[in-house]
Amino acid sequence: MIDLIIKNGTIITASESYLADLAIRGGKIVTIGQGLEHPGAETVDALGKYVLPGAIDAHVHLETPVGAAVSADTYETGTLAAACGGVTTVFDFAVQGKGQGLVEAVEERVKIFKPQACVDFAFHTAITDLTPAVLAEFEKSVTYGVPSFKLYMVYKDLMVDDGVLADALEKSKESGALIAVHAENPALIERRTQRLLAAGKTSAWYHYESRPEFVEAEAIKRAIHLAKAFNAPLYIVHLACKEGLAEVTKARDEGYKIYAETCPQYLNFTNEVYQRKDGRNFVCSPPIKGQESQDALWDGIRRGDIQTVATDHCPFQSFEKDWGKDDFTKIPNGCMGIENLYPYMLGAANRGKLSFNKAVEICATNPAKIFGCAPEKGTIAVGSDADIVIYDPAKKVTISQQNMHSAVDYTIWEGVTLTGYPVLTFSRGQLVYKEGQFVGQPGWGKFVKCRGRNELSN
Ligand code: DUC
Ligand code: ZN
Ligand code: ZN
């Protein structure tokens, strides 16, 4: 018995675009063909529309304490907003408490996530305390289904030093784990910040001045240097600067498995936003850089040196951003984007900035391959999960806080008009979003266990 047939659409994968019908049974794609009919199956006519794999947002911080604030989206509102933007899998971070085991940190989070999740979810673990016991637990975490570990090179309470990063890289090589880094140089940031504050330079612009391009680039170079030393793969999260990207390109040209992710906010805005009256709403780390970096990031995507685009979704309410109106160091760091990722990247494809196949590759197929959930996730193929977005290339939407679904009271994307927008989202064959409305169920999302050893070739 077939549950659902999607007819007459243009199917777009990372490698092909073609007209075909899809048949779905038990949450899986079971047939791709022409003229599919099945009595009793629900039928969706996608004539004139694009049929895409659901996006994977490989970088979100839901309900996460950051300093005195907690990021505004709960697991429920965050994954609900994800569904409404065509994201069918999110990767959240389980932050390891001091002395805590890696699997224990994830299990704690799964318990809270499970009843609330509106789409499927997976985890990276943020390692904050790399004891010998934790190093010895790498294999167990890989086997358990969380093979990717993030290390922060900045942020008091979270950051690790170069020795820890080196140990983690060395161990990742033999255990099949993938190390990811938030790359910025904390010593440079600290001294620059003190100097700026002492000079009374306190506005949001100085958040950028305290950690400009070279501060990020230095840390990227250092992390890549260490990864090369152990010939270990490395994933750089939220890459935002031209010079750091050049180092990624160089290492990849030399044959190293260095992967880079960037975010929509770095692709759409420049550091000029920090001069705006609402500049503090754009405060995130690494900060949004200058035009040269933005141009380089787009080139990096088109060349394949940036393999993924994810959001770093970590919104804070206006009143929390306002804590820093007289001191940029008091602004909670983070921007929103979970609902904007796919519409924005597909809108860019619709404008000819990249191909639709490339947009699918970087938003869905590559994250699934890198983090070990392909081909169940990230593509349209027989046997894959029926995580499907129907996209209307003619539908115009102007983004506004009112038509978004996140729990935050503003959006940095306010007023941005997109031509082309998702009209339906299916999560494992279940309709969860229809024409501006969430129509799914909290608790529907399931925990996706990933495999180690990423499957993306260099
Ligand atoms: N950067 C942010 O801006 N927010 C959350 C964490 C991060 O790395
Ligand atoms: Zn980060
Ligand atoms: Zn982050």
Short mmCIF file of N, CA, C and O in Angstrom, two decimals, residues 221-349:
data_model
loop_
_atom_site.label_atom_id
_atom_site.label_comp_id
_atom_site.label_asym_id
_atom_site.label_seq_id
_atom_site.Cartn_x
_atom_site.Cartn_y
_atom_site.Cartn_z
N LYS A 221 43.83 28.93 10.75
CA LYS A 221 45.14 28.44 10.29
C LYS A 221 45.74 27.48 11.31
O LYS A 221 46.31 26.45 10.95
N ARG A 222 45.62 27.85 12.58
CA ARG A 222 46.19 27.01 13.65
C ARG A 222 45.48 25.66 13.70
O ARG A 222 46.11 24.61 13.79
N ALA A 223 44.18 25.68 13.62
CA ALA A 223 43.42 24.41 13.67
C ALA A 223 43.77 23.53 12.47
O ALA A 223 43.95 22.31 12.61
N ILE A 224 43.86 24.14 11.31
CA ILE A 224 44.20 23.36 10.10
C ILE A 224 45.62 22.80 10.22
O ILE A 224 45.88 21.64 9.86
N HIS A 225 46.53 23.61 10.75
CA HIS A 225 47.91 23.15 10.95
C HIS A 225 47.92 21.88 11.80
O HIS A 225 48.60 20.90 11.47
N LEU A 226 47.15 21.90 12.88
CA LEU A 226 47.12 20.72 13.77
C LEU A 226 46.44 19.53 13.08
O LEU A 226 46.90 18.40 13.20
N ALA A 227 45.37 19.79 12.37
CA ALA A 227 44.68 18.68 11.67
C ALA A 227 45.62 18.02 10.66
O ALA A 227 45.67 16.80 10.54
N LYS A 228 46.39 18.86 9.97
CA LYS A 228 47.35 18.31 8.99
C LYS A 228 48.40 17.46 9.68
O LYS A 228 48.80 16.41 9.16
N ALA A 229 48.84 17.92 10.85
CA ALA A 229 49.90 17.19 11.57
C ALA A 229 49.47 15.75 11.86
O ALA A 229 50.30 14.84 11.86
N PHE A 230 48.18 15.55 12.10
CA PHE A 230 47.68 14.19 12.41
C PHE A 230 46.95 13.57 11.21
O PHE A 230 46.40 12.49 11.33
N ASN A 231 46.94 14.30 10.12
CA ASN A 231 46.17 13.88 8.94
C ASN A 231 44.74 13.51 9.35
O ASN A 231 44.18 12.51 8.88
N ALA A 232 44.19 14.32 10.22
CA ALA A 232 42.83 14.08 10.72
C ALA A 232 41.86 15.00 9.98
O ALA A 232 42.20 16.14 9.68
N PRO A 233 40.64 14.51 9.70
CA PRO A 233 39.66 15.43 9.09
C PRO A 233 39.26 16.52 10.09
O PRO A 233 39.33 16.31 11.30
N LEU A 234 38.88 17.65 9.57
CA LEU A 234 38.50 18.78 10.42
C LEU A 234 37.36 19.54 9.75
O LEU A 234 37.38 19.74 8.53
N TYR A 235 36.38 19.93 10.55
CA TYR A 235 35.22 20.69 10.04
C TYR A 235 35.23 22.04 10.73
O TYR A 235 35.20 22.11 11.96
N ILE A 236 35.30 23.10 9.93
CA ILE A 236 35.31 24.44 10.53
C ILE A 236 33.88 24.99 10.48
O ILE A 236 33.32 25.17 9.40
N VAL A 237 33.32 25.23 11.65
CA VAL A 237 31.94 25.73 11.70
C VAL A 237 31.94 27.23 11.40
O VAL A 237 32.97 27.90 11.56
N HIS A 238 30.84 27.72 10.98
CA HIS A 238 30.58 29.14 10.71
C HIS A 238 31.79 29.94 10.25
O HIS A 238 32.15 30.94 10.85
N LEU A 239 32.39 29.50 9.15
CA LEU A 239 33.52 30.24 8.58
C LEU A 239 33.00 31.54 7.97
O LEU A 239 32.01 31.55 7.24
N ALA A 240 33.69 32.66 8.31
CA ALA A 240 33.14 33.96 7.92
C ALA A 240 34.15 34.88 7.25
O ALA A 240 33.82 36.03 6.96
N CYS A 241 35.38 34.41 7.04
CA CYS A 241 36.38 35.36 6.51
C CYS A 241 37.17 34.80 5.34
O CYS A 241 37.41 33.59 5.24
N LYS A 242 37.58 35.71 4.49
CA LYS A 242 38.27 35.36 3.24
C LYS A 242 39.61 34.66 3.51
O LYS A 242 39.94 33.66 2.87
N GLU A 243 40.38 35.21 4.46
CA GLU A 243 41.72 34.66 4.72
C GLU A 243 41.65 33.24 5.29
O GLU A 243 42.48 32.38 4.97
N GLY A 244 40.65 32.99 6.13
CA GLY A 244 40.47 31.63 6.67
C GLY A 244 40.09 30.66 5.56
O GLY A 244 40.57 29.53 5.50
N LEU A 245 39.23 31.14 4.66
CA LEU A 245 38.82 30.29 3.54
C LEU A 245 40.02 29.96 2.65
O LEU A 245 40.14 28.82 2.17
N ALA A 246 40.90 30.93 2.46
CA ALA A 246 42.09 30.68 1.62
C ALA A 246 42.90 29.52 2.20
O ALA A 246 43.43 28.68 1.46
N GLU A 247 42.95 29.45 3.53
CA GLU A 247 43.70 28.37 4.18
C GLU A 247 42.99 27.02 3.97
O GLU A 247 43.64 25.99 3.78
N VAL A 248 41.68 27.06 4.00
CA VAL A 248 40.90 25.83 3.74
C VAL A 248 41.18 25.36 2.31
O VAL A 248 41.47 24.18 2.06
N THR A 249 41.13 26.29 1.38
CA THR A 249 41.35 25.96 -0.04
C THR A 249 42.73 25.34 -0.23
O THR A 249 42.89 24.30 -0.89
N LYS A 250 43.72 25.95 0.41
CA LYS A 250 45.10 25.47 0.27
C LYS A 250 45.21 24.04 0.80
O LYS A 250 45.76 23.16 0.13
N ALA A 251 44.65 23.83 1.99
CA ALA A 251 44.76 22.49 2.60
C ALA A 251 44.02 21.45 1.76
O ALA A 251 44.49 20.32 1.58
N ARG A 252 42.87 21.83 1.23
CA ARG A 252 42.11 20.88 0.39
C ARG A 252 42.87 20.58 -0.89
O ARG A 252 42.92 19.44 -1.34
N ASP A 253 43.49 21.62 -1.46
CA ASP A 253 44.29 21.41 -2.68
C ASP A 253 45.46 20.45 -2.41
O ASP A 253 45.90 19.74 -3.30
N GLU A 254 45.93 20.47 -1.18
CA GLU A 254 47.03 19.56 -0.80
C GLU A 254 46.51 18.15 -0.49
O GLU A 254 47.28 17.25 -0.18
N GLY A 255 45.17 17.99 -0.49
CA GLY A 255 44.59 16.66 -0.31
C GLY A 255 44.08 16.37 1.09
O GLY A 255 43.67 15.24 1.38
N TYR A 256 44.09 17.36 1.97
CA TYR A 256 43.59 17.13 3.34
C TYR A 256 42.08 17.23 3.39
O TYR A 256 41.47 17.99 2.63
N LYS A 257 41.50 16.47 4.32
CA LYS A 257 40.04 16.47 4.46
C LYS A 257 39.62 17.58 5.40
O LYS A 257 39.36 17.37 6.58
N ILE A 258 39.64 18.78 4.88
CA ILE A 258 39.23 19.94 5.67
C ILE A 258 37.89 20.41 5.09
O ILE A 258 37.79 20.64 3.88
N TYR A 259 36.89 20.51 5.96
CA TYR A 259 35.56 20.90 5.52
C TYR A 259 35.20 22.24 6.16
O TYR A 259 35.63 22.53 7.28
N ALA A 260 34.41 23.02 5.43
CA ALA A 260 34.02 24.33 5.97
C ALA A 260 32.52 24.55 5.78
O ALA A 260 31.95 24.19 4.75
N GLU A 261 31.97 25.16 6.81
CA GLU A 261 30.55 25.54 6.81
C GLU A 261 30.50 27.06 6.89
O GLU A 261 31.28 27.66 7.62
N THR A 262 29.59 27.68 6.16
CA THR A 262 29.31 29.09 6.43
C THR A 262 27.82 29.24 6.73
O THR A 262 27.10 28.24 6.78
N CYS A 263 27.38 30.47 6.99
CA CYS A 263 26.00 30.68 7.43
C CYS A 263 25.36 31.77 6.55
O CYS A 263 26.04 32.67 6.07
N PRO A 264 24.03 31.72 6.42
CA PRO A 264 23.34 32.72 5.59
C PRO A 264 23.63 34.17 6.01
O PRO A 264 23.71 35.05 5.15
N GLN A 265 23.79 34.40 7.31
CA GLN A 265 24.02 35.80 7.74
C GLN A 265 25.34 36.34 7.19
O GLN A 265 25.47 37.54 6.96
N TYR A 266 26.32 35.46 6.98
CA TYR A 266 27.60 35.92 6.42
C TYR A 266 27.51 36.11 4.91
O TYR A 266 28.36 36.77 4.31
N LEU A 267 26.52 35.48 4.30
CA LEU A 267 26.36 35.55 2.84
C LEU A 267 25.48 36.72 2.43
O LEU A 267 25.55 37.20 1.30
N ASN A 268 24.62 37.19 3.34
CA ASN A 268 23.66 38.23 2.97
C ASN A 268 24.00 39.61 3.51
O ASN A 268 23.57 40.61 2.97
N PHE A 269 24.72 39.66 4.62
CA PHE A 269 25.00 40.95 5.26
C PHE A 269 26.51 41.19 5.28
O PHE A 269 27.29 40.25 5.12
N THR A 270 26.89 42.45 5.49
CA THR A 270 28.30 42.74 5.75
C THR A 270 28.38 43.43 7.11
O THR A 270 27.36 43.77 7.73
N ASN A 271 29.62 43.70 7.54
CA ASN A 271 29.83 44.32 8.85
C ASN A 271 29.16 45.70 8.97
O ASN A 271 29.03 46.23 10.07
N GLU A 272 28.68 46.25 7.86
CA GLU A 272 27.95 47.55 7.95
C GLU A 272 26.74 47.45 8.87
O GLU A 272 26.31 48.46 9.42
N VAL A 273 26.19 46.25 9.04
CA VAL A 273 25.00 46.12 9.91
C VAL A 273 25.31 46.58 11.34
O VAL A 273 24.40 47.02 12.06
N TYR A 274 26.58 46.48 11.74
CA TYR A 274 26.92 46.86 13.13
C TYR A 274 26.88 48.38 13.33
O TYR A 274 26.99 48.86 14.45
N GLN A 275 26.75 49.14 12.22
CA GLN A 275 26.60 50.60 12.32
C GLN A 275 25.12 50.97 12.44
O GLN A 275 24.79 52.13 12.69
N ARG A 276 24.24 50.00 12.20
CA ARG A 276 22.80 50.30 12.24
C ARG A 276 22.32 50.50 13.68
O ARG A 276 22.95 50.04 14.62
N LYS A 277 21.14 51.15 13.78
CA LYS A 277 20.54 51.36 15.10
C LYS A 277 20.28 50.01 15.79
O LYS A 277 20.42 49.88 17.00
N ASP A 278 19.87 49.01 14.99
CA ASP A 278 19.61 47.68 15.55
C ASP A 278 20.84 46.76 15.41
O ASP A 278 20.72 45.54 15.39
N GLY A 279 22.02 47.37 15.32
CA GLY A 279 23.26 46.60 15.09
C GLY A 279 23.45 45.46 16.08
O GLY A 279 23.98 44.40 15.72
N ARG A 280 23.01 45.67 17.32
CA ARG A 280 23.27 44.61 18.31
C ARG A 280 22.51 43.31 18.02
O ARG A 280 22.91 42.25 18.45
N ASN A 281 21.42 43.44 17.23
CA ASN A 281 20.69 42.22 16.87
C ASN A 281 21.53 41.29 15.98
O ASN A 281 21.24 40.10 15.87
N PHE A 282 22.54 41.85 15.31
CA PHE A 282 23.38 41.07 14.41
C PHE A 282 24.64 40.55 15.10
O PHE A 282 25.49 39.93 14.46
N VAL A 283 24.76 40.84 16.39
CA VAL A 283 25.98 40.41 17.09
C VAL A 283 25.98 38.90 17.25
O VAL A 283 25.08 38.31 17.85
N CYS A 284 26.97 38.30 16.63
CA CYS A 284 27.20 36.86 16.73
C CYS A 284 28.71 36.69 16.62
O CYS A 284 29.41 37.63 16.26
N SER A 285 29.18 35.52 16.94
CA SER A 285 30.60 35.27 16.82
C SER A 285 30.84 33.98 16.05
O SER A 285 30.19 32.98 16.37
N PRO A 286 31.75 34.02 15.08
CA PRO A 286 32.48 35.19 14.62
C PRO A 286 31.53 36.25 14.04
O PRO A 286 30.48 35.89 13.50
N PRO A 287 31.94 37.54 14.14
CA PRO A 287 31.06 38.58 13.60
C PRO A 287 31.00 38.53 12.08
O PRO A 287 31.86 37.93 11.43
N ILE A 288 29.97 39.17 11.55
CA ILE A 288 29.83 39.30 10.09
C ILE A 288 30.96 40.22 9.60
O ILE A 288 31.24 41.24 10.21
N LYS A 289 31.60 39.80 8.53
CA LYS A 289 32.80 40.51 8.07
C LYS A 289 32.48 41.47 6.90
O LYS A 289 31.32 41.67 6.57
N GLY A 290 33.55 42.00 6.29
CA GLY A 290 33.40 42.98 5.21
C GLY A 290 33.01 42.33 3.88
O GLY A 290 32.95 41.10 3.75
N GLN A 291 32.77 43.21 2.89
CA GLN A 291 32.29 42.76 1.58
C GLN A 291 33.24 41.76 0.92
O GLN A 291 32.81 40.80 0.28
N GLU A 292 34.54 41.99 1.07
CA GLU A 292 35.52 41.08 0.43
C GLU A 292 35.34 39.66 0.93
O GLU A 292 35.44 38.70 0.18
N SER A 293 35.08 39.54 2.22
CA SER A 293 34.86 38.20 2.78
C SER A 293 33.57 37.62 2.24
O SER A 293 33.51 36.45 1.87
N GLN A 294 32.51 38.44 2.22
CA GLN A 294 31.24 37.91 1.70
C GLN A 294 31.42 37.39 0.27
O GLN A 294 30.96 36.29 -0.07
N ASP A 295 32.08 38.17 -0.57
CA ASP A 295 32.29 37.74 -1.97
C ASP A 295 33.09 36.44 -2.01
O ASP A 295 32.80 35.53 -2.79
N ALA A 296 34.11 36.35 -1.15
CA ALA A 296 34.95 35.14 -1.13
C ALA A 296 34.14 33.92 -0.71
O ALA A 296 34.33 32.82 -1.24
N LEU A 297 33.22 34.11 0.25
CA LEU A 297 32.41 32.97 0.71
C LEU A 297 31.55 32.42 -0.43
O LEU A 297 31.44 31.21 -0.61
N TRP A 298 30.94 33.32 -1.18
CA TRP A 298 30.14 32.85 -2.33
C TRP A 298 31.03 32.09 -3.33
O TRP A 298 30.64 31.05 -3.86
N ASP A 299 32.22 32.64 -3.57
CA ASP A 299 33.15 31.94 -4.49
C ASP A 299 33.50 30.57 -3.94
O ASP A 299 33.60 29.60 -4.67
N GLY A 300 33.72 30.53 -2.62
CA GLY A 300 34.09 29.26 -1.96
C GLY A 300 32.99 28.21 -2.11
O GLY A 300 33.27 27.02 -2.29
N ILE A 301 31.75 28.65 -2.03
CA ILE A 301 30.62 27.73 -2.22
C ILE A 301 30.63 27.20 -3.66
O ILE A 301 30.55 25.99 -3.90
N ARG A 302 30.73 28.12 -4.60
CA ARG A 302 30.66 27.71 -6.01
C ARG A 302 31.83 26.79 -6.37
O ARG A 302 31.68 25.85 -7.15
N ARG A 303 33.00 27.04 -5.78
CA ARG A 303 34.20 26.21 -6.05
C ARG A 303 34.16 24.86 -5.35
O ARG A 303 34.92 23.97 -5.66
N GLY A 304 33.36 24.77 -4.28
CA GLY A 304 33.31 23.52 -3.51
C GLY A 304 34.23 23.51 -2.31
O GLY A 304 34.36 22.48 -1.63
N ASP A 305 34.88 24.63 -2.02
CA ASP A 305 35.74 24.66 -0.83
C ASP A 305 34.94 24.90 0.44
O ASP A 305 35.42 24.63 1.54
N ILE A 306 33.73 25.40 0.31
CA ILE A 306 32.76 25.42 1.42
C ILE A 306 31.72 24.37 1.07
O ILE A 306 31.09 24.44 0.02
N GLN A 307 31.56 23.40 1.94
CA GLN A 307 30.70 22.25 1.60
C GLN A 307 29.30 22.36 2.17
O GLN A 307 28.40 21.66 1.71
N THR A 308 29.13 23.18 3.24
CA THR A 308 27.81 23.23 3.87
C THR A 308 27.45 24.67 4.24
O THR A 308 28.32 25.51 4.51
N VAL A 309 26.14 24.92 4.26
CA VAL A 309 25.63 26.17 4.83
C VAL A 309 24.64 25.76 5.93
O VAL A 309 23.73 24.97 5.70
N ALA A 310 24.88 26.24 7.12
CA ALA A 310 24.02 25.97 8.28
C ALA A 310 23.86 27.29 9.02
O ALA A 310 24.52 28.27 8.67
N THR A 311 23.00 27.31 10.06
CA THR A 311 22.60 28.65 10.53
C THR A 311 23.29 29.18 11.78
O THR A 311 23.28 30.36 12.02
N ASP A 312 23.80 28.29 12.65
CA ASP A 312 24.22 28.75 13.99
C ASP A 312 23.04 29.43 14.70
O ASP A 312 23.23 30.40 15.45
N HIS A 313 21.84 28.93 14.44
CA HIS A 313 20.62 29.53 15.00
C HIS A 313 20.72 29.61 16.53
O HIS A 313 20.81 28.58 17.21
N CYS A 314 20.74 30.81 17.05
CA CYS A 314 20.92 31.00 18.50
C CYS A 314 20.33 32.38 18.85
O CYS A 314 21.06 33.30 19.20
N PRO A 315 19.00 32.52 18.74
CA PRO A 315 18.41 33.85 18.89
C PRO A 315 18.22 34.25 20.35
O PRO A 315 17.99 33.40 21.22
N PHE A 316 18.29 35.55 20.58
CA PHE A 316 17.98 36.11 21.90
C PHE A 316 16.95 37.20 21.72
O PHE A 316 16.91 37.87 20.69
N GLN A 317 16.12 37.37 22.74
CA GLN A 317 15.05 38.38 22.67
C GLN A 317 15.66 39.79 22.68
O GLN A 317 16.77 40.00 23.17
N SER A 318 14.86 40.75 22.19
CA SER A 318 15.34 42.14 22.12
C SER A 318 15.82 42.64 23.47
O SER A 318 16.84 43.31 23.56
N PHE A 319 15.06 42.31 24.53
CA PHE A 319 15.45 42.86 25.84
C PHE A 319 16.81 42.30 26.27
O PHE A 319 17.57 42.97 26.97
N GLU A 320 17.13 41.10 25.81
CA GLU A 320 18.43 40.52 26.16
C GLU A 320 19.55 41.17 25.32
O GLU A 320 20.62 41.48 25.83
N LYS A 321 19.27 41.40 24.04
CA LYS A 321 20.24 42.11 23.20
C LYS A 321 20.50 43.51 23.77
O LYS A 321 21.61 44.03 23.71
N ASP A 322 19.43 44.10 24.36
CA ASP A 322 19.55 45.46 24.91
C ASP A 322 20.48 45.54 26.12
O ASP A 322 20.93 46.62 26.48
N TRP A 323 20.76 44.42 26.74
CA TRP A 323 21.70 44.44 27.87
C TRP A 323 23.03 45.08 27.45
O TRP A 323 23.78 45.58 28.27
N GLY A 324 23.29 45.00 26.14
CA GLY A 324 24.59 45.49 25.67
C GLY A 324 24.52 46.83 24.97
O GLY A 324 25.44 47.20 24.24
N LYS A 325 23.47 47.63 25.24
CA LYS A 325 23.38 48.88 24.47
C LYS A 325 24.50 49.86 24.83
O LYS A 325 24.87 50.67 24.01
N ASP A 326 25.05 49.74 26.03
CA ASP A 326 26.16 50.61 26.41
C ASP A 326 27.48 49.85 26.54
O ASP A 326 28.47 50.39 27.03
N ASP A 327 27.47 48.59 26.18
CA ASP A 327 28.70 47.77 26.31
C ASP A 327 28.52 46.51 25.46
O ASP A 327 27.78 45.59 25.81
N PHE A 328 29.22 46.50 24.31
CA PHE A 328 29.01 45.40 23.36
C PHE A 328 29.33 44.03 23.95
O PHE A 328 28.83 43.02 23.48
N THR A 329 30.14 44.00 25.01
CA THR A 329 30.49 42.68 25.58
C THR A 329 29.31 42.05 26.33
O THR A 329 29.34 40.88 26.67
N LYS A 330 28.28 42.86 26.58
CA LYS A 330 27.11 42.32 27.31
C LYS A 330 25.99 41.87 26.38
O LYS A 330 24.92 41.45 26.82
N ILE A 331 26.22 41.95 25.08
CA ILE A 331 25.20 41.50 24.12
C ILE A 331 25.31 39.98 23.98
O ILE A 331 26.38 39.49 23.60
N PRO A 332 24.26 39.22 24.28
CA PRO A 332 24.36 37.77 24.04
C PRO A 332 24.62 37.52 22.55
O PRO A 332 23.98 38.12 21.69
N ASN A 333 25.57 36.65 22.28
CA ASN A 333 25.99 36.40 20.89
C ASN A 333 25.07 35.40 20.22
O ASN A 333 24.90 34.28 20.72
N GLY A 334 24.51 35.78 19.08
CA GLY A 334 23.74 34.80 18.32
C GLY A 334 22.69 35.46 17.45
O GLY A 334 22.15 36.52 17.80
N CYS A 335 22.41 34.83 16.32
CA CYS A 335 21.39 35.30 15.37
C CYS A 335 20.44 34.16 15.06
O CYS A 335 20.73 33.00 15.34
N MET A 336 19.32 34.53 14.43
CA MET A 336 18.33 33.51 14.03
C MET A 336 18.47 33.17 12.56
O MET A 336 19.00 33.97 11.79
N GLY A 337 17.94 31.98 12.18
CA GLY A 337 18.03 31.64 10.76
C GLY A 337 17.46 30.28 10.39
O GLY A 337 17.39 29.92 9.22
N ILE A 338 17.02 29.51 11.39
CA ILE A 338 16.62 28.12 11.13
C ILE A 338 15.51 28.04 10.07
O ILE A 338 15.47 27.11 9.27
N GLU A 339 14.63 29.07 10.04
CA GLU A 339 13.52 29.07 9.08
C GLU A 339 13.92 29.76 7.78
O GLU A 339 13.17 29.73 6.80
N ASN A 340 15.08 30.41 7.79
CA ASN A 340 15.47 31.22 6.63
C ASN A 340 16.51 30.53 5.74
O ASN A 340 16.69 30.92 4.59
N LEU A 341 17.19 29.53 6.30
CA LEU A 341 18.29 28.88 5.58
C LEU A 341 17.92 28.43 4.17
O LEU A 341 18.52 28.86 3.18
N TYR A 342 16.93 27.55 4.09
CA TYR A 342 16.63 26.94 2.78
C TYR A 342 15.96 27.95 1.84
O TYR A 342 16.37 28.08 0.68
N PRO A 343 14.94 28.70 2.34
CA PRO A 343 14.35 29.70 1.45
C PRO A 343 15.40 30.69 0.93
O PRO A 343 15.37 31.08 -0.23
N TYR A 344 16.34 31.07 1.80
CA TYR A 344 17.35 32.04 1.37
C TYR A 344 18.28 31.45 0.31
O TYR A 344 18.53 32.06 -0.73
N MET A 345 18.78 30.24 0.56
CA MET A 345 19.74 29.64 -0.38
C MET A 345 19.03 29.28 -1.70
O MET A 345 19.62 29.41 -2.78
N LEU A 346 17.79 28.82 -1.60
CA LEU A 346 17.04 28.49 -2.83
C LEU A 346 16.67 29.77 -3.57
O LEU A 346 16.68 29.81 -4.81
N GLY A 347 16.39 30.82 -2.82
CA GLY A 347 16.12 32.13 -3.44
C GLY A 347 17.36 32.61 -4.19
O GLY A 347 17.26 33.17 -5.30
N ALA A 348 18.53 32.38 -3.61
CA ALA A 348 19.78 32.75 -4.28
C ALA A 348 19.93 31.94 -5.57
O ALA A 348 20.37 32.46 -6.61
N ALA A 349 19.53 30.66 -5.51
CA ALA A 349 19.59 29.84 -6.73
C ALA A 349 18.61 30.38 -7.77
O ALA A 349 18.92 30.46 -8.96
#
